Amino acid sequence: MTGPRVELYSDQIDELVSRVESQCNRDGSARYLISLAGVPGAGKTTFAKEVATKLNKIAKTEVLSQDGFHLYRAELESMPNPAEAIRRRGAPFTFNARAFVDLVSCLRDKSQQVSAPSFDHKLKDPVENDIVIGTDVSIVIIEGNYVSLRDKVWQEISSLVDDTWFITTPEQLVRSRIIKRHLDAGIAQTEEEASARADGSDLENAKYILDNSRTTNVLIITR
């Protein structure tokens, strides 16, 4: 979809639902696909679930996260610099972008059931075929840090979806969420360790996203 960029606040979910309702395919022959990008800690997953809850009143909606396409730790450990690869886990090169994009390309065909991996934060690895998008699903929100990147492979996503969204969140809120996430998931044992990780790789990834993402059709502003 093209046209002037729309700006909405994160509590204007009804406006987004109306937007989708006015655009999605009424005859049900194809799924309507939305990409939702944003930096780590922007609130993508929570927001996508809130939108999906309301969209489900119109048509069955599922959320597909990019997280299931993390490379396995064993794959990171086989890289030329495994220590750096593990430290930077969450950066674009630590995902299987080709597999992710190939799966997104299969979602359009509503007659096809699609299985996708999830990510287990306790195991710190993907869980294959843990998400099933059945033939009764009409709308899919594809959320992840890099779904609007201009980089090779990632850039293909924009041409595969019907609408592109980006959620923006104040940096201090992003940082506090990331710290809490690292503590809750056991990635860091102390707040000091979690803060160091947030200020290092996570905010480095955030800057990369802001500098290298396409302009989306919709900008969602957290308030």
C-alpha positions as a Python dict, from the first residue, in 0.01 Angstrom:
ca = {
    (1, 'M'): (0, 0, 0),
    (2, 'T'): (121, 352, -79),
    (3, 'G'): (11, 701, 18),
    (4, 'P'): (90, 961, 284),
    (5, 'R'): (234, 824, 606),
    (6, 'V'): (-22, 793, 884),
    (7, 'E'): (75, 877, 1243),
    (8, 'L'): (-127, 733, 1531),
    (9, 'Y'): (-77, 700, 1905),
    (10, 'S'): (-49, 355, 2057),
    (11, 'D'): (-387, 391, 2228),
    (12, 'Q'): (-563, 456, 1895),
    (13, 'I'): (-608, 87, 1826),
    (14, 'D'): (-963, 132, 1699),
    (15, 'E'): (-829, 353, 1418),
    (16, 'L'): (-583, 82, 1317),
    (17, 'V'): (-855, -181, 1326),
    (18, 'S'): (-1072, 36, 1100),
    (19, 'R'): (-777, 77, 863),
    (20, 'V'): (-730, -298, 836),
    (21, 'E'): (-1102, -363, 801),
    (22, 'S'): (-1126, -118, 511),
    (23, 'Q'): (-833, -276, 326),
    (24, 'C'): (-843, -650, 387),
    (25, 'N'): (-966, -888, 122),
    (26, 'R'): (-1338, -942, 174),
    (27, 'D'): (-1365, -1258, -36),
    (28, 'G'): (-1127, -1444, 195),
    (29, 'S'): (-905, -1579, -83),
    (30, 'A'): (-582, -1442, 64),
    (31, 'R'): (-448, -1353, 405),
    (32, 'Y'): (-397, -987, 491),
    (33, 'L'): (-40, -935, 614),
    (34, 'I'): (93, -654, 832),
    (35, 'S'): (456, -598, 933),
    (36, 'L'): (519, -430, 1268),
    (37, 'A'): (876, -315, 1331),
    (38, 'G'): (1045, -134, 1618),
    (39, 'V'): (1353, -133, 1835),
    (40, 'P'): (1406, -388, 2117),
    (41, 'G'): (1179, -297, 2407),
    (42, 'A'): (947, -82, 2197),
    (43, 'G'): (648, -295, 2296),
    (44, 'K'): (591, -465, 1960),
    (45, 'T'): (472, -800, 2095),
    (46, 'T'): (232, -652, 2350),
    (47, 'F'): (95, -404, 2100),
    (48, 'A'): (54, -667, 1827),
    (49, 'K'): (-145, -886, 2068),
    (50, 'E'): (-369, -593, 2166),
    (51, 'V'): (-442, -517, 1801),
    (52, 'A'): (-498, -887, 1723),
    (53, 'T'): (-750, -917, 2006),
    (54, 'K'): (-964, -645, 1848),
    (55, 'L'): (-909, -768, 1491),
    (56, 'N'): (-1033, -1112, 1593),
    (57, 'K'): (-1382, -961, 1614),
    (58, 'I'): (-1356, -900, 1238),
    (59, 'A'): (-1159, -1203, 1122),
    (60, 'K'): (-931, -1462, 1280),
    (61, 'T'): (-594, -1299, 1343),
    (62, 'E'): (-258, -1439, 1451),
    (63, 'V'): (71, -1277, 1552),
    (64, 'L'): (393, -1416, 1408),
    (65, 'S'): (715, -1310, 1578),
    (66, 'Q'): (1054, -1287, 1413),
    (67, 'D'): (1206, -1427, 1735),
    (68, 'G'): (1162, -1790, 1632),
    (69, 'F'): (1419, -1735, 1359),
    (70, 'H'): (1710, -1670, 1595),
    (71, 'L'): (2004, -1886, 1497),
    (72, 'Y'): (2058, -2172, 1742),
    (73, 'R'): (2334, -2124, 1997),
    (74, 'A'): (2518, -2411, 1830),
    (75, 'E'): (2513, -2215, 1503),
    (76, 'L'): (2648, -1904, 1675),
    (77, 'E'): (2921, -2111, 1838),
    (78, 'S'): (3031, -2237, 1496),
    (79, 'M'): (3086, -1883, 1363),
    (80, 'P'): (3442, -1748, 1315),
    (81, 'N'): (3410, -1535, 1630),
    (82, 'P'): (3164, -1727, 1851),
    (83, 'A'): (3211, -1507, 2158),
    (84, 'E'): (3119, -1195, 1962),
    (85, 'A'): (2829, -1373, 1788),
    (86, 'I'): (2683, -1477, 2125),
    (87, 'R'): (2742, -1130, 2271),
    (88, 'R'): (2563, -974, 1974),
    (89, 'R'): (2277, -1225, 1971),
    (90, 'G'): (1975, -1027, 1857),
    (91, 'A'): (2165, -839, 1584),
    (92, 'P'): (2047, -897, 1224),
    (93, 'F'): (2328, -1142, 1141),
    (94, 'T'): (2221, -1370, 1429),
    (95, 'F'): (1888, -1450, 1259),
    (96, 'N'): (1806, -1685, 973),
    (97, 'A'): (1665, -1404, 760),
    (98, 'R'): (1625, -1621, 450),
    (99, 'A'): (1411, -1879, 629),
    (100, 'F'): (1200, -1603, 784),
    (101, 'V'): (1135, -1425, 456),
    (102, 'D'): (1060, -1753, 279),
    (103, 'L'): (799, -1833, 543),
    (104, 'V'): (643, -1486, 512),
    (105, 'S'): (616, -1543, 137),
    (106, 'C'): (403, -1853, 206),
    (107, 'L'): (155, -1670, 428),
    (108, 'R'): (-38, -1499, 149),
    (109, 'D'): (-198, -1824, 32),
    (110, 'K'): (-485, -1875, 275),
    (111, 'S'): (-538, -2232, 152),
    (112, 'Q'): (-199, -2324, 296),
    (113, 'Q'): (-143, -2406, 664),
    (114, 'V'): (192, -2265, 777),
    (115, 'S'): (404, -2383, 1069),
    (116, 'A'): (662, -2153, 1225),
    (117, 'P'): (912, -2170, 1511),
    (118, 'S'): (876, -1989, 1841),
    (119, 'F'): (1160, -1890, 2075),
    (120, 'D'): (1204, -2037, 2422),
    (121, 'H'): (1376, -1780, 2642),
    (122, 'K'): (1458, -2043, 2906),
    (123, 'L'): (1618, -2279, 2655),
    (124, 'K'): (1757, -1976, 2468),
    (125, 'D'): (1683, -2150, 2138),
    (126, 'P'): (1400, -2176, 1884),
    (127, 'V'): (1127, -2439, 1911),
    (128, 'E'): (1046, -2566, 1563),
    (129, 'N'): (686, -2582, 1434),
    (130, 'D'): (550, -2442, 1760),
    (131, 'I'): (322, -2187, 1588),
    (132, 'V'): (54, -2304, 1345),
    (133, 'I'): (-124, -2056, 1121),
    (134, 'G'): (-425, -2245, 995),
    (135, 'T'): (-636, -2196, 686),
    (136, 'D'): (-896, -2021, 902),
    (137, 'V'): (-654, -1735, 978),
    (138, 'S'): (-728, -1429, 763),
    (139, 'I'): (-494, -1167, 913),
    (140, 'V'): (-134, -1206, 1031),
    (141, 'I'): (67, -940, 1215),
    (142, 'I'): (436, -1012, 1153),
    (143, 'E'): (632, -842, 1429),
    (144, 'G'): (1003, -806, 1486),
    (145, 'N'): (1294, -569, 1512),
    (146, 'Y'): (1402, -607, 1152),
    (147, 'V'): (1086, -652, 946),
    (148, 'S'): (1130, -307, 787),
    (149, 'L'): (1507, -314, 734),
    (150, 'R'): (1651, -202, 401),
    (151, 'D'): (1918, -474, 425),
    (152, 'K'): (1954, -759, 178),
    (153, 'V'): (1691, -1033, 230),
    (154, 'W'): (1510, -838, 505),
    (155, 'Q'): (1406, -576, 250),
    (156, 'E'): (1192, -833, 69),
    (157, 'I'): (937, -834, 352),
    (158, 'S'): (794, -494, 258),
    (159, 'S'): (692, -625, -84),
    (160, 'L'): (526, -933, 67),
    (161, 'V'): (291, -757, 310),
    (162, 'D'): (-16, -538, 264),
    (163, 'D'): (68, -273, 523),
    (164, 'T'): (382, -169, 709),
    (165, 'W'): (385, -28, 1065),
    (166, 'F'): (660, 98, 1295),
    (167, 'I'): (617, 158, 1668),
    (168, 'T'): (835, 421, 1833),
    (169, 'T'): (890, 446, 2210),
    (170, 'P'): (1093, 688, 2429),
    (171, 'E'): (1449, 562, 2482),
    (172, 'Q'): (1435, 560, 2862),
    (173, 'L'): (1121, 344, 2857),
    (174, 'V'): (1286, 112, 2605),
    (175, 'R'): (1594, 82, 2825),
    (176, 'S'): (1397, 4, 3142),
    (177, 'R'): (1194, -262, 2959),
    (178, 'I'): (1508, -428, 2822),
    (179, 'I'): (1670, -438, 3167),
    (180, 'K'): (1358, -597, 3317),
    (181, 'R'): (1341, -848, 3030),
    (182, 'H'): (1701, -958, 3082),
    (183, 'L'): (1643, -1006, 3453),
    (184, 'D'): (1313, -1190, 3408),
    (185, 'A'): (1460, -1423, 3143),
    (186, 'G'): (1772, -1496, 3344),
    (187, 'I'): (1995, -1350, 3073),
    (188, 'A'): (2145, -1126, 3342),
    (189, 'Q'): (2173, -1204, 3712),
    (190, 'T'): (2201, -850, 3845),
    (191, 'E'): (2059, -513, 3747),
    (192, 'E'): (2412, -391, 3680),
    (193, 'E'): (2472, -676, 3436),
    (194, 'A'): (2133, -620, 3271),
    (195, 'S'): (2203, -246, 3237),
    (196, 'A'): (2542, -312, 3077),
    (197, 'R'): (2385, -548, 2826),
    (198, 'A'): (2106, -301, 2747),
    (199, 'D'): (2351, -16, 2696),
    (200, 'G'): (2572, -235, 2480),
    (201, 'S'): (2436, -473, 2220),
    (202, 'D'): (2066, -389, 2264),
    (203, 'L'): (2092, -15, 2214),
    (204, 'E'): (2348, -74, 1937),
    (205, 'N'): (2084, -282, 1760),
    (206, 'A'): (1824, -12, 1828),
    (207, 'K'): (2040, 254, 1663),
    (208, 'Y'): (2094, 27, 1363),
    (209, 'I'): (1718, -22, 1327),
    (210, 'L'): (1647, 351, 1341),
    (211, 'D'): (1921, 426, 1087),
    (212, 'N'): (1846, 145, 842),
    (213, 'S'): (1470, 86, 834),
    (214, 'R'): (1235, 187, 556),
    (215, 'T'): (973, 454, 615),
    (216, 'T'): (658, 258, 694),
    (217, 'N'): (298, 337, 599),
    (218, 'V'): (202, 384, 963),
    (219, 'L'): (404, 531, 1252),
    (220, 'I'): (269, 433, 1593),
    (221, 'I'): (381, 661, 1876),
    (222, 'T'): (386, 522, 2230),
    (223, 'R'): (249, 755, 2494),
}
